[in-house]
Amino acid sequence: MSKQTSVAPAIVQRIKESFAAQGLMRHLGAELAELQPGKASIRLPYREELTQHMGFFHAGATSAIADAAGGYAGITLFPQGSSILTVEYKLNLVAPAKGEWLEAVAKVIRSGRTLTVCQLEVFAVQDEDKTLVAVGQQTLIRVEDS
Amino acid sequence: MSKQTSVAPAIVQRIKESFAAQGLMRHLGAELAELQPGKASIRLPYREELTQHMGFFHAGATSAIADAAGGYAGITLFPQGSSILTVEYKLNLVAPAKGEWLEAVAKVIRSGRTLTVCQLEVFAVQDEDKTLVAVGQQTLIRVEDS
Amino acid sequence: MSKQTSVAPAIVQRIKESFAAQGLMRHLGAELAELQPGKASIRLPYREELTQHMGFFHAGATSAIADAAGGYAGITLFPQGSSILTVEYKLNLVAPAKGEWLEAVAKVIRSGRTLTVCQLEVFAVQDEDKTLVAVGQQTLIRVEDS
Amino acid sequence: MSKQTSVAPAIVQRIKESFAAQGLMRHLGAELAELQPGKASIRLPYREELTQHMGFFHAGATSAIADAAGGYAGITLFPQGSSILTVEYKLNLVAPAKGEWLEAVAKVIRSGRTLTVCQLEVFAVQDEDKTLVAVGQQTLIRVEDS
């Protein structure tokens, strides 16, 4: 999607501040793992506070990091002074989210002037195994800072 | 969707136990608010731990209760001995999730032998005002208890 | 969604011209059935040219009229000089599309300055029976005429 | 998704018969272009009968071939005697569908016992240029032949 090879330091700084300001990401224990132009990933270590009734990661936790990763992937391709909102997303939960941590990886498929479309993938990682547990698609809208 | 006028006590009991066993619902502070045949709602009071960077409810919190409400709405129409998994859902975030609490309301649109489809709505409630903040659609699959 | 009680004649005219200019709607045999503020419906009579391998309406036909109805529902709430594009939609096919005709009904759930969200429903009609065969959700973007 | 290197001739035969039996595919002028294990593609040459009001391919045509390609991609991984139905799909229309033909490419992301999830892409091809015009995700359910 991009010829840039790294994200501008000012954008990285902005994303880190935004992430730190998100009460929910902190409350879940999520960590920003990687930023590249058009790509972002977030890790979420296992805790009992994140489970559904069978003891696996709750789909709500899976969704939260998938959606957040998508937003940051979008921002990596923006000039400064632009922010982003999720318009909508769709997520298929394809396997039980069972592992030591989850890793949400979002990639920009199309970055337009107003709208950005991302592909979302969430993996559960256990020892050496990495299993795809969710796959989705997200639409974001760019908002100019006021 | 249903001619039943109330959910069987054994199903209500089962849903309450499932809800209580979900670490994430407890961690977020969500409460099961209403159960009717083909309908379930969940409330989520505001806390700083649930916010995004602008101080509103995070889309991840909105999604978590929307998805959970859908699952319980589906279970209300099932015989005992059946459980449910989310296959996928799609959510449009249509307004900032700003208020004293969120209320997710899920209604079964179609309950088939294997698959159930729900409509999902999330409202932000502030004083007397109730604003639609998210609207979605969810597919669930019925799983027999082993 | 709207306090208007009818769609302005200039907008009705514009929608009819747009519909007439759509080669696919004509090729399928679709007819614009109803326009109200925030609502549009399209009918599609059965023909062998619209079937899948079992002789029912093909999901592609169902989708085409659902998507088109959504766009027109959105336009009914716009001032003149605005056009609309589908950003994305999601459709659940909930029953075999079997009948004398299909009727797609789209209703605006939220009409914003830039984005509009519609609920989509498609019914199969046979004699007196009307069966819900598809239900979906659509995001549209407003484009100013140049 | 699969270690098979080619689709079994009986399955190819079945898919070709199914495609030929679809009135809509014939009416649109669509052609089955490629079958591999877990992958299918369909081509749709431009005709005025497939257009929207601006003369590009109508989203309904784009959707119809995307959805159909997904179903066939799913079937390539099934044993004989199984059929498939679309449960739901979501499609983002990311660029005007303008070209000599469309090519829908579907790939199985996850093939389960009951449910299959596919990624859908549609390209517009003009001379040497191939532009992504739609991207989506689809859920299919396997049905045993009776």
XYZ file of N, CA, C and O in Angstrom, chain D residues 3-55:
212
model
N -3.422 -29.418 0.961
C -2.227 -30.019 0.381
C -2.516 -30.581 -1.003
O -1.606 -30.992 -1.710
N -3.792 -30.653 -1.364
C -4.122 -31.136 -2.703
C -3.511 -30.192 -3.722
O -3.407 -28.984 -3.500
N -3.116 -30.740 -4.862
C -2.575 -29.851 -5.873
C -3.574 -29.593 -6.996
O -3.404 -28.666 -7.773
N -4.605 -30.423 -7.069
C -5.640 -30.125 -8.055
C -6.987 -30.614 -7.534
O -7.052 -31.419 -6.610
N -8.025 -30.089 -8.123
C -9.376 -30.446 -7.703
C -9.765 -31.751 -8.403
O -9.520 -31.912 -9.600
N -10.348 -32.678 -7.660
C -10.742 -33.965 -8.232
C -11.694 -33.758 -9.411
O -12.579 -32.914 -9.350
N -11.480 -34.534 -10.499
C -12.305 -34.339 -11.710
C -13.811 -34.395 -11.434
O -14.574 -33.629 -12.035
N -14.245 -35.244 -10.490
C -15.682 -35.345 -10.205
C -16.211 -34.044 -9.588
O -17.351 -33.645 -9.836
N -15.369 -33.406 -8.806
C -15.780 -32.132 -8.180
C -15.799 -31.021 -9.245
O -16.727 -30.207 -9.288
N -14.785 -31.033 -10.116
C -14.769 -30.056 -11.218
C -16.034 -30.194 -12.058
O -16.698 -29.200 -12.381
N -16.363 -31.431 -12.357
C -17.551 -31.715 -13.150
C -18.804 -31.176 -12.455
O -19.660 -30.533 -13.069
N -18.881 -31.436 -11.182
C -20.031 -30.996 -10.407
C -20.162 -29.467 -10.415
O -21.250 -28.926 -10.557
N -19.044 -28.797 -10.237
C -19.059 -27.332 -10.213
C -19.477 -26.788 -11.583
O -20.289 -25.870 -11.683
N -18.939 -27.398 -12.654
C -19.308 -26.940 -13.998
C -20.804 -27.115 -14.256
O -21.448 -26.249 -14.849
N -21.348 -28.247 -13.803
C -22.786 -28.472 -13.989
C -23.602 -27.472 -13.183
O -24.616 -26.955 -13.645
N -23.155 -27.229 -11.956
C -23.862 -26.267 -11.104
C -23.839 -24.882 -11.747
O -24.860 -24.189 -11.827
N -22.655 -24.493 -12.243
C -22.513 -23.173 -12.868
C -23.433 -23.057 -14.084
O -24.132 -22.058 -14.264
N -23.434 -24.107 -14.900
C -24.258 -24.097 -16.114
C -25.745 -24.027 -15.778
O -26.550 -23.520 -16.571
N -26.111 -24.534 -14.589
C -27.524 -24.555 -14.192
C -27.985 -23.245 -13.567
O -29.152 -23.085 -13.238
N -27.063 -22.310 -13.396
C -27.428 -21.048 -12.769
C -27.871 -20.058 -13.832
O -27.044 -19.457 -14.528
N -29.176 -19.856 -13.907
C -29.726 -18.921 -14.889
C -29.079 -17.549 -14.808
O -28.795 -16.922 -15.834
N -28.813 -17.087 -13.610
C -28.293 -15.717 -13.471
C -26.881 -15.584 -14.046
O -26.567 -14.585 -14.699
N -26.040 -16.567 -13.807
C -24.658 -16.489 -14.322
C -24.668 -16.397 -15.846
O -23.929 -15.621 -16.454
N -25.541 -17.186 -16.470
C -25.677 -17.165 -17.937
C -26.229 -15.820 -18.401
O -25.737 -15.225 -19.360
N -27.248 -15.347 -17.688
C -27.904 -14.088 -18.063
C -26.919 -12.908 -17.962
O -26.979 -11.964 -18.754
N -26.016 -12.969 -16.979
C -25.018 -11.903 -16.837
C -23.883 -12.080 -17.840
O -23.200 -11.115 -18.195
N -23.674 -13.309 -18.280
C -22.560 -13.597 -19.187
C -21.283 -13.975 -18.453
O -20.177 -13.825 -18.983
N -21.421 -14.495 -17.232
C -20.242 -14.849 -16.426
C -19.655 -16.186 -16.861
O -20.366 -17.057 -17.358
N -18.346 -16.321 -16.689
C -17.637 -17.560 -17.058
C -16.777 -18.029 -15.891
O -16.072 -17.234 -15.274
N -16.815 -19.325 -15.655
C -15.960 -19.933 -14.646
C -14.527 -19.898 -15.192
O -14.259 -20.411 -16.274
N -13.607 -19.277 -14.460
C -12.287 -19.047 -15.036
C -11.214 -19.972 -14.485
O -10.317 -20.393 -15.199
N -11.300 -20.305 -13.209
C -10.226 -21.103 -12.619
C -10.738 -21.835 -11.393
O -11.528 -21.305 -10.617
N -10.250 -23.058 -11.223
C -10.564 -23.839 -10.019
C -9.280 -24.469 -9.508
O -8.578 -25.160 -10.253
N -8.982 -24.200 -8.257
C -7.874 -24.876 -7.580
C -8.398 -25.295 -6.223
O -9.424 -24.800 -5.777
N -7.710 -26.178 -5.530
C -8.199 -26.541 -4.198
C -8.247 -25.286 -3.314
O -7.225 -24.628 -3.095
N -9.440 -24.927 -2.857
C -9.603 -23.767 -1.991
C -9.648 -22.433 -2.720
O -9.594 -21.372 -2.088
N -9.768 -22.463 -4.028
C -9.773 -21.214 -4.796
C -10.642 -21.340 -6.047
O -10.620 -22.371 -6.717
N -11.387 -20.287 -6.355
C -12.174 -20.268 -7.594
C -12.210 -18.856 -8.127
O -12.203 -17.892 -7.359
N -12.239 -18.718 -9.444
C -12.419 -17.380 -9.988
C -13.411 -17.386 -11.140
O -13.566 -18.372 -11.862
N -14.111 -16.268 -11.266
C -15.160 -16.089 -12.272
C -14.893 -14.773 -12.999
O -14.548 -13.773 -12.378
N -15.072 -14.804 -14.313
C -14.872 -13.600 -15.139
C -16.203 -13.108 -15.656
O -17.067 -13.895 -16.027
N -16.309 -11.798 -15.778
C -17.540 -11.191 -16.274
C -17.184 -10.084 -17.257
O -16.784 -8.986 -16.865
N -17.325 -10.368 -18.576
C -17.013 -9.339 -19.575
C -18.021 -8.180 -19.528
O -19.195 -8.381 -19.224
N -17.546 -7.001 -19.847
C -18.383 -5.799 -19.821
C -19.497 -5.875 -20.856
O -19.285 -6.294 -21.992
N -20.688 -5.464 -20.448
C -21.825 -5.279 -21.352
C -22.649 -4.146 -20.780
O -22.705 -3.980 -19.557
N -23.354 -3.467 -21.605
C -24.182 -2.368 -21.118
C -25.249 -2.892 -20.152
O -25.721 -2.151 -19.293
N -25.629 -4.141 -20.309
C -26.671 -4.727 -19.461
C -26.209 -4.914 -18.007
O -26.992 -5.352 -17.161
N -24.947 -4.626 -17.720
C -24.416 -4.877 -16.370
C -24.101 -3.585 -15.626
O -23.512 -3.618 -14.550
N -24.536 -2.461 -16.175
C -24.063 -1.179 -15.647
C -24.969 -0.553 -14.591
O -26.140 -0.871 -14.483
N -24.365 0.367 -13.844
C -25.144 1.296 -13.021
C -25.312 2.602 -13.818
O -24.942 2.641 -15.007
N -25.801 3.643 -13.162
C -26.176 4.846 -13.913
C -24.994 5.614 -14.496
O -25.169 6.466 -15.355
N -23.760 5.316 -14.042
C -22.617 6.035 -14.608
C -21.900 5.216 -15.677
O -20.871 5.647 -16.215
N -22.415 4.037 -15.965
C -21.842 3.230 -17.034
C -20.778 2.240 -16.573
O -20.213 1.507 -17.376
